Coordinates of C-alpha atoms and ligand atoms in Angstrom, one line a residue:
X1 CA 3.1 22.0 16.2
X2 CA 1.4 19.8 15.1
X3 CA -0.5 20.5 11.1
X4 CA -2.7 17.4 11.2
X5 CA -6.4 17.9 13.0
X6 CA -6.0 14.9 15.6
X7 CA -9.2 14.3 18.4
X8 CA -9.2 13.2 21.5
X9 CA -11.1 10.9 19.2
X10 CA -8.6 10.2 17.3
X11 CA -6.0 9.2 19.4
X12 CA -8.0 6.9 21.0
X13 CA -8.3 4.7 18.6
X14 CA -4.6 5.1 18.0
X15 CA -3.8 4.2 21.5
X16 CA -6.1 1.0 20.9
X17 CA -4.6 -0.1 17.7
X18 CA -0.9 -0.1 19.4
X19 CA -2.1 -2.0 21.9
X20 CA -3.8 -4.6 19.4
X21 CA -0.2 -4.1 17.4
X22 CA 2.0 -5.2 20.1
X23 CA 0.0 -8.0 21.3
X24 CA -1.3 -8.7 18.4
X25 CA 0.9 -8.4 15.2
X26 CA 4.3 -8.1 16.5
X27 CA 4.3 -11.8 17.7
X28 CA 3.7 -13.2 14.7
X29 CA 5.7 -11.2 12.5
X30 CA 8.9 -13.6 11.8
X31 CA 6.7 -16.1 11.9
X32 CA 4.2 -14.9 8.4
X33 CA 7.3 -14.0 6.9
X34 CA 8.7 -17.5 6.9
X35 CA 5.1 -18.7 6.0
X36 CA 6.0 -16.1 3.3
X37 CA 1.6 -15.0 4.0
X38 CA -0.5 -13.3 7.0
X39 CA -3.0 -15.7 7.5
X40 CA -6.7 -15.0 7.5
X41 CA -7.7 -14.8 10.8
X42 CA -5.6 -11.9 11.4
X43 CA -7.3 -10.1 9.2
X44 CA -10.7 -10.5 10.5
X45 CA -8.9 -10.0 13.8
X46 CA -8.2 -6.3 12.6
X47 CA -11.8 -6.7 10.7
X48 CA -12.7 -7.0 14.3
X49 CA -11.5 -4.2 16.2
X50 CA -12.3 -2.0 13.8
X51 CA -9.1 -1.0 12.3
X52 CA -10.0 -1.8 8.5
X53 CA -12.1 0.5 6.2
X54 CA -12.3 2.9 9.1
X55 CA -14.1 5.2 6.9
X56 CA -16.4 3.8 6.1
X57 CA -19.9 4.7 6.5
X58 CA -21.5 3.6 9.4
X59 CA -24.8 1.9 7.2
X60 CA -22.3 -0.4 5.7
X61 CA -20.8 -1.7 9.1
X62 CA -18.5 1.0 9.4
X63 CA -17.6 3.5 11.9
X64 CA -17.4 6.3 9.7
X65 CA -14.0 7.6 10.1
X66 CA -12.3 10.3 8.1
X67 CA -8.3 10.0 6.3
X68 CA -6.8 10.1 9.7
X69 CA -7.9 6.8 11.0
X70 CA -6.3 5.1 8.0
X71 CA -3.1 7.5 8.5
X72 CA -3.6 5.8 11.9
X73 CA -3.1 2.0 10.9
X74 CA -0.5 2.5 7.6
X75 CA 1.8 4.5 10.5
X76 CA 1.1 2.1 13.5
X77 CA 1.7 -1.1 11.0
X78 CA 4.6 0.7 9.4
X79 CA 6.5 0.6 12.8
X80 CA 5.6 -3.3 13.1
X81 CA 8.6 -3.5 10.5
X82 CA 6.7 -5.9 8.2
X83 CA 4.4 -5.8 4.9
X84 CA 2.0 -9.0 4.8
X85 CA -1.2 -7.7 6.9
X86 CA -1.4 -5.3 4.0
X87 CA -4.4 -3.1 5.6
X88 CA -3.8 -0.1 3.7
X89 CA -3.7 -0.9 0.7
X90 CA -7.4 -3.5 1.4
X91 CA -8.5 0.0 2.9
X92 CA -7.4 3.0 1.5
X93 CA -6.6 1.6 -2.4
X94 CA -8.8 -0.9 -3.2
X95 CA -12.6 -0.4 -1.4
X96 CA -12.4 3.0 -2.3
X97 CA -13.5 1.9 -5.9
X98 CA -16.3 -0.3 -4.7
X99 CA -17.5 2.8 -2.0
X100 CA -16.8 5.3 -4.7
X101 CA -18.1 3.5 -8.6
X102 CA -20.3 0.2 -7.0
X103 CA -23.8 0.3 -7.6
X104 CA -25.3 0.5 -4.4
X105 CA -26.6 -3.6 -4.2
X106 CA -22.4 -4.1 -4.6
X107 CA -21.3 -1.9 -1.4
X108 CA -24.7 -3.1 -0.3
X109 CA -22.7 -6.7 -1.3
X110 CA -19.4 -5.9 -0.3
X111 CA -18.4 -2.6 1.2
X112 CA -20.1 -4.7 4.7
X113 CA -17.8 -7.5 5.1
X114 CA -13.9 -6.1 3.8
X115 CA -14.9 -3.6 7.5
X116 CA -15.1 -7.5 8.9
X117 CA -12.0 -8.5 7.6
X118 CA -14.4 -11.5 6.1
X119 CA -13.5 -9.5 2.3
X120 CA -10.6 -9.5 1.8
X121 CA -9.5 -8.1 -1.6
X122 CA -6.5 -7.3 -4.6
X123 CA -6.6 -5.2 -7.6
X124 CA -5.1 -6.2 -10.6
X125 CA -4.0 -3.6 -12.6
X126 CA -0.4 -5.2 -13.9
X127 CA 0.7 -8.3 -16.3
X128 CA 3.6 -9.2 -17.3
X129 CA 3.5 -7.1 -20.9
X130 CA 1.3 -4.0 -18.9
X131 CA 3.2 -3.0 -16.6
X132 CA 3.7 1.2 -15.6
X133 CA 2.4 1.1 -19.1
X134 CA -1.7 0.1 -18.7
X135 CA -2.8 1.2 -21.9
X136 CA -0.8 -1.5 -23.1
X137 CA -3.2 -4.3 -20.9
X138 CA -4.3 -7.5 -22.4
X139 CA -7.0 -9.0 -20.5
X140 CA -9.9 -8.6 -22.3
X141 CA -13.4 -8.8 -21.8
X142 CA -16.5 -9.9 -23.4
X143 CA -20.3 -9.7 -23.7
X144 CA -22.0 -13.6 -23.3
X145 CA -25.6 -12.9 -23.3
X146 CA -25.9 -12.5 -18.7
X147 CA -22.6 -13.0 -18.8
X148 CA -19.1 -11.1 -19.2
X149 CA -16.0 -13.8 -19.7
X150 CA -12.5 -12.9 -18.6
X151 CA -10.3 -14.5 -20.1
X152 CA -5.8 -12.9 -19.6
X153 CA -3.2 -13.0 -16.7
X154 CA -2.1 -10.9 -13.9
X155 CA 1.1 -10.7 -11.8
X156 CA 2.2 -9.0 -8.6
X157 CA -1.2 -8.8 -7.5
X158 CA -1.3 -8.1 -3.6
X159 CA -3.3 -9.9 -1.8
X160 CA -2.7 -12.4 -4.3
X161 CA -3.2 -15.6 -2.5
X162 CA -6.0 -14.3 0.4
X163 CA -7.6 -12.2 -1.6
X164 CA -12.2 -13.0 -1.7
X165 CA -12.7 -10.4 -4.3
X166 CA -10.6 -9.2 -6.8
X167 CA -11.1 -5.7 -9.1
X168 CA -9.8 -6.1 -12.4
X169 CA -9.0 -4.4 -15.3
X170 CA -9.4 -6.1 -18.8
X171 CA -11.0 -4.5 -22.1
X172 CA -14.0 -4.9 -24.6
X173 CA -11.0 -6.0 -27.9
X174 CA -14.1 -4.6 -29.6
X175 CA -13.3 -0.6 -28.8
X176 CA -9.9 0.4 -30.3
X177 CA -9.3 3.9 -28.4
X178 CA -7.1 1.8 -25.2
X179 CA -8.8 4.4 -22.4
X180 CA -12.1 3.9 -23.6
X181 CA -11.8 -0.3 -23.7
X182 CA -10.8 -0.7 -20.6
X183 CA -13.4 -1.2 -17.0
X184 CA -12.9 -2.7 -13.8
X185 CA -14.5 -6.1 -12.9
X186 CA -15.2 -7.6 -9.7
X187 CA -14.6 -11.7 -9.3
X188 CA -15.0 -12.7 -6.5
X189 CA -12.9 -16.1 -5.7
X190 CA -13.8 -19.6 -6.3
X191 CA -15.3 -18.9 -9.3
X192 CA -14.4 -20.4 -12.1
X193 CA -12.0 -19.7 -15.0
X194 CA -9.6 -17.6 -12.0
X195 CA -6.4 -19.0 -11.3
X196 CA -4.4 -18.1 -8.8
X197 CA -0.9 -18.9 -9.9
X198 CA 2.4 -18.0 -8.8
X199 CA 2.8 -16.3 -5.1
X200 CA 6.0 -14.9 -6.3
X201 CA 9.0 -14.9 -4.1
X202 CA 10.8 -11.8 -3.9
X203 CA 13.8 -9.9 -1.9
X204 CA 12.0 -7.8 0.0
X205 CA 7.6 -7.9 1.2
X206 CA 8.2 -11.4 1.5
X207 CA 4.7 -12.0 4.8
X208 CA 3.2 -9.9 1.6
X209 CA 0.5 -11.9 -0.2
X210 CA 2.5 -11.0 -3.6
X211 CA 0.6 -13.8 -6.7
X212 CA -0.1 -14.8 -10.6
X213 CA -3.9 -14.7 -11.3
X214 CA -5.2 -16.1 -14.6
X215 CA -8.3 -15.5 -15.9
X216 CA -9.8 -18.8 -18.8
X217 CA -12.8 -18.4 -20.1
X218 CA -14.2 -16.7 -16.9
X219 CA -17.5 -16.1 -16.7
X220 CA -19.2 -13.2 -14.1
X221 CA -22.4 -11.8 -14.3
X222 CA -22.1 -7.9 -15.7
X223 CA -23.7 -6.9 -13.5
X224 CA -20.2 -7.4 -10.9
X225 CA -18.9 -4.3 -14.0
X226 CA -18.0 -1.5 -11.5
X227 CA -19.5 2.0 -12.5
X228 CA -19.6 2.7 -16.1
X229 CA -18.3 0.8 -19.5
X230 CA -14.9 2.7 -20.7
X231 CA -14.6 4.3 -17.3
X232 CA -12.5 2.2 -16.5
X233 CA -9.0 4.7 -16.8
X234 CA -10.8 7.7 -14.6
X235 CA -12.2 5.5 -12.5
X236 CA -8.2 4.5 -11.5
X237 CA -6.3 7.9 -12.3
X238 CA -9.4 9.1 -9.8
X239 CA -8.3 6.2 -7.3
X240 CA -4.3 6.5 -8.0
X241 CA -3.6 9.8 -6.3
X242 CA -4.8 8.0 -2.9
X243 CA -2.9 5.3 -3.9
X244 CA 0.5 7.9 -4.2
X245 CA -0.7 9.7 -1.3
X246 CA -0.7 6.3 1.0
X247 CA 2.6 4.5 0.0
X248 CA 3.9 8.1 1.3
X249 CA 2.6 7.4 4.6
X250 CA 4.6 4.1 3.8
X251 CA 7.9 4.9 3.0
X252 CA 7.7 8.1 5.7
X253 CA 6.7 5.8 8.3
X254 CA 9.5 3.2 8.4
X255 CA 12.5 6.0 6.9
X256 CA 11.2 7.2 10.7
X257 CA 10.6 3.7 12.6
X258 CA 14.7 3.0 10.0
X259 CA 16.0 5.8 12.0
X260 CA 15.0 6.2 15.2
X261 CA 16.4 2.4 15.4
X262 CA 19.4 3.6 14.6
X263 CA 20.0 6.9 16.3
X264 CA 19.9 4.3 19.6
X265 CA 22.7 1.8 17.6
X266 CA 24.6 5.1 17.5
X267 CA 24.0 6.1 21.1
X268 CA 25.0 3.0 22.7
X269 CA 26.8 0.6 20.8
X270 CA 30.6 1.4 21.2
X271 CA 34.2 1.5 19.0
X272 CA 36.7 0.0 19.1
X273 CA 37.9 3.5 22.5
X274 CA 34.5 2.2 25.2
X275 CA 32.4 5.8 22.8
X276 CA 29.6 5.4 21.9
X277 CA 30.0 5.7 18.0
X278 CA 27.6 9.3 18.1
X279 CA 30.6 10.8 19.3
X280 CA 32.3 10.4 15.4
X281 CA 31.2 13.3 13.8
X282 CA 31.1 11.4 11.3
X283 CA 28.2 9.6 12.7
X284 CA 27.3 12.5 14.3
X285 CA 26.9 13.8 10.9
X286 CA 24.6 11.8 9.1
X287 CA 22.6 10.8 11.6
X288 CA 21.9 14.9 11.7
X289 CA 21.1 14.6 7.6
X290 CA 18.8 12.1 7.4
X291 CA 16.7 13.5 10.1
X292 CA 17.1 17.2 8.3
X293 CA 14.8 15.0 6.1
X294 CA 12.7 12.9 7.3
X295 CA 11.8 15.5 9.7
X296 CA 11.5 17.6 6.0
X297 CA 9.2 14.8 4.7
X298 CA 6.9 14.7 7.6
X299 CA 6.1 18.8 6.5
X300 CA 5.3 17.7 4.1
X301 CA 3.1 15.1 3.9
X302 CA 1.0 15.9 6.8
X303 CA 0.5 19.5 4.9
X304 CA -0.5 17.2 1.5
X305 CA -2.3 14.9 3.6
X306 CA -3.9 18.2 5.3
X307 CA -5.0 18.9 1.6
X308 CA -5.8 15.6 0.5
X309 CA -8.6 15.9 3.0
X310 CA -9.9 19.2 2.5
X311 CA -10.4 17.4 -2.0
X312 CA -8.0 20.0 -3.0
X313 CA -5.6 19.3 -6.3
X314 CA -2.6 17.9 -5.5
X315 CA -1.7 15.9 -8.4
X316 CA 1.6 17.4 -8.4
X317 CA 2.8 17.4 -5.1
X318 CA 1.5 12.8 -4.3
X319 CA 3.0 12.4 -7.0
X320 CA 6.2 14.4 -5.5
X321 CA 5.6 12.6 -2.0
X322 CA 5.0 8.8 -3.6
X323 CA 9.0 9.2 -4.8
X324 CA 11.0 11.1 -2.5
X325 CA 10.0 9.4 0.3
X326 CA 10.2 6.6 -1.0
X327 CA 13.3 7.9 -1.8
X328 CA 13.9 8.7 1.0
X329 CA 12.9 5.2 3.3
X330 CA 15.0 3.3 0.5
X331 CA 18.9 5.9 0.3
X332 CA 19.1 6.1 4.7
X333 CA 18.1 2.9 5.5
X334 CA 21.4 1.9 2.9
X335 CA 23.1 5.0 5.2
X336 CA 21.4 3.4 8.0
X337 CA 22.8 -0.6 6.8
X338 CA 25.8 0.6 7.5
X339 CA 26.4 2.4 10.1
X340 CA 24.4 -0.8 12.3
X341 CA 27.5 -1.9 9.7
X342 CA 28.3 -6.6 10.5
X343 CA 24.8 -7.2 12.6
X344 CA 23.1 -4.6 10.4
X345 CA 23.0 -7.8 8.1
X346 CA 22.5 -9.9 10.6
X347 CA 18.1 -10.7 11.1
X348 CA 18.6 -10.5 14.6
X349 CA 18.5 -6.3 13.1
X350 CA 15.5 -4.5 12.1
X351 CA 17.0 -2.7 9.8
X352 CA 18.0 -5.7 7.8
X353 CA 14.2 -6.6 7.2
X354 CA 13.3 -2.5 6.7
X355 CA 16.8 -2.1 4.0
X356 CA 14.9 -4.7 2.3
X357 CA 11.2 -3.3 2.9
X358 CA 12.4 0.2 1.3
X359 CA 13.7 -1.3 -1.9
X360 CA 10.4 -2.8 -2.9
X361 CA 9.1 1.1 -2.8
X362 CA 10.3 3.5 -5.6
X363 CA 9.0 0.0 -8.1
X364 CA 4.7 0.1 -7.0
X365 CA 2.2 2.0 -7.2
X366 CA 3.9 3.7 -9.1
X367 CA 7.9 3.1 -10.1
X368 CA 9.3 7.2 -9.2
X369 CA 10.4 7.5 -13.0
X370 CA 6.6 7.2 -13.8
X371 CA 5.8 9.8 -10.6
X372 CA 8.3 12.2 -11.9
X373 CA 6.9 12.1 -15.2
X374 CA 3.2 12.6 -13.9
X375 CA 4.7 15.8 -12.1
X376 CA 6.4 17.0 -16.0
X377 CA 3.1 17.1 -17.2
X378 CA 0.6 18.4 -14.8
X379 CA 2.8 21.4 -14.5
X380 CA 3.2 21.7 -18.0
X381 CA 6.1 20.3 -19.1
Ligands
FAD1 C1 5.6 -5.6 -4.8 C2 5.4 -5.4 -5.2 C3 3.4 -4.9 -5.3 C4 2.8 -5.0 -6.9 N1 0.9 -5.0 -6.1 C5 0.1 -4.9 -7.5 C6 -1.4 -4.4 -7.3 O1 -1.2 -4.8 -6.4 N2 -1.5 -5.4 -8.4 C7 -0.9 -3.8 -9.7 O2 -2.1 -4.2 -10.3 N3 0.5 -4.1 -9.3 C8 1.4 -4.9 -8.4 N4 2.5 -3.6 -8.3 C9 2.7 -4.1 -10.4 C10 3.8 -2.9 -10.0 O3 2.8 -1.6 -9.9 C11 4.8 -2.4 -10.8 O4 6.0 -3.4 -10.5 C12 4.8 -0.6 -11.4 O5 3.7 -0.5 -11.9 C13 5.7 -0.5 -12.7 O6 5.5 -1.4 -13.9 P1 6.5 -2.6 -14.8 O7 7.5 -3.4 -13.5 O8 5.9 -3.9 -15.1 O9 7.6 -1.8 -15.6 P2 8.1 -1.2 -16.6 O10 6.8 -0.8 -17.3 O11 8.7 -2.3 -17.2 O12 9.3 -0.7 -15.7 C14 10.9 -0.2 -15.8 C15 12.4 0.1 -15.9 O13 10.9 1.8 -17.4 C16 10.6 2.8 -16.5 N5 9.9 2.9 -17.9 C17 8.6 2.8 -17.7 N6 7.6 3.1 -18.2 C18 9.0 4.5 -18.1 C19 7.9 5.8 -18.7 N7 6.7 6.9 -19.7 N8 9.2 7.3 -18.9 C20 10.5 7.5 -18.2 N9 10.4 5.7 -17.3 C21 9.4 4.6 -17.3 C22 9.7 2.4 -14.8 O14 10.1 3.6 -14.0 C23 10.8 1.2 -14.6 O15 12.2 1.6 -14.3 C24 3.3 -5.1 -7.4 C25 4.5 -5.0 -7.8 C26 5.4 -5.5 -6.3 C27 7.0 -5.6 -6.7

């Protein structure tokens, strides 16, 4: 029984996307992993085919789809076993800020490009000394006539190199209360004073261009403030729920894929006596236990997606899903690597990349410790 209400149109969309991934993404993944970045052209191809921001209304160039279209893109991208083409981050984390909080002029200016792939987006919250505790961010935005002057630095920003538009969280140094000091600003590529720093070399997420960003007397028009001044925290809190859900979907999809490869491997790879290693009880037990967990995760997640789409308050469950699904992928990938033994350690085995990529997931989009803290808080402890 399916929990999610996929229509024929959704199934058709997935079929088209699978075909696109098979011809225009998967054959290039190894090259992108080596390059540590994906080319801008693949973003535009995704846009041309309607695979970016599918939920954006037609008046802004979108196809007026729903969150299930986004779920399909997240799942099918996870099945390409790479993370560089981070469409879920762009479509379902960053662009929703513009759709919800930008004024009409800003929406007209940016949304069509976000849909077409001409504008790749990033969101810059984290700083060298402000990760989990965003209240301690130090990047400032000060008014000067018709302009705002940004100063500070951000780090670990996904799409940091490829981005054409960055949503930057910065504070007004004149406001003492950090929760009322932060606002969100739209900073375009090429703005004087906005520079990219190091393209970070990470243990996983190789094809994802994660970078430092620097703002040095970076002047933007006052009209690039997004939403109300001082409401940055409120906007972040409102949108972080979907970011956590999207990360949970990525973790779950990765766990399913890695388990699929491993089950198949154990059925066909033989031991010293010539029988498939899956004939050993210890191997069977491991696969049965992992399959049970994956099925539990899928049921929990699909119900949560339905509730999220219905606009229910699922802040506790979303925090639980982010930590549980990403922890699941971490645990499971470790066991699956063991079951592949020496082959699992080679780049010929897809589990090797899956293993290092899922290792990153418990850390971003709010660490899993922070997820438990949020759930605990909303449970009234
Ligand atoms: C690949 C990647 C991509 C990223 N992309 C982006 C992006 O696009 N935009 C962006 O803004 N950021 C991005 N980040 C940054 C990410 O959001 C931060 O890494 C994350 O918020 C944690 O912050 P931190 O690394 O500074 O850890 P810290 O906050 O320094 O935490 C260190 C450890 O202490 C624990 N800890 C901290 N506070 C508490 C607490 N109150 N209770 C319990 N434990 C606590 C944490 O769980 C962690 O284990 C990315 C990170 C990575 C790795």
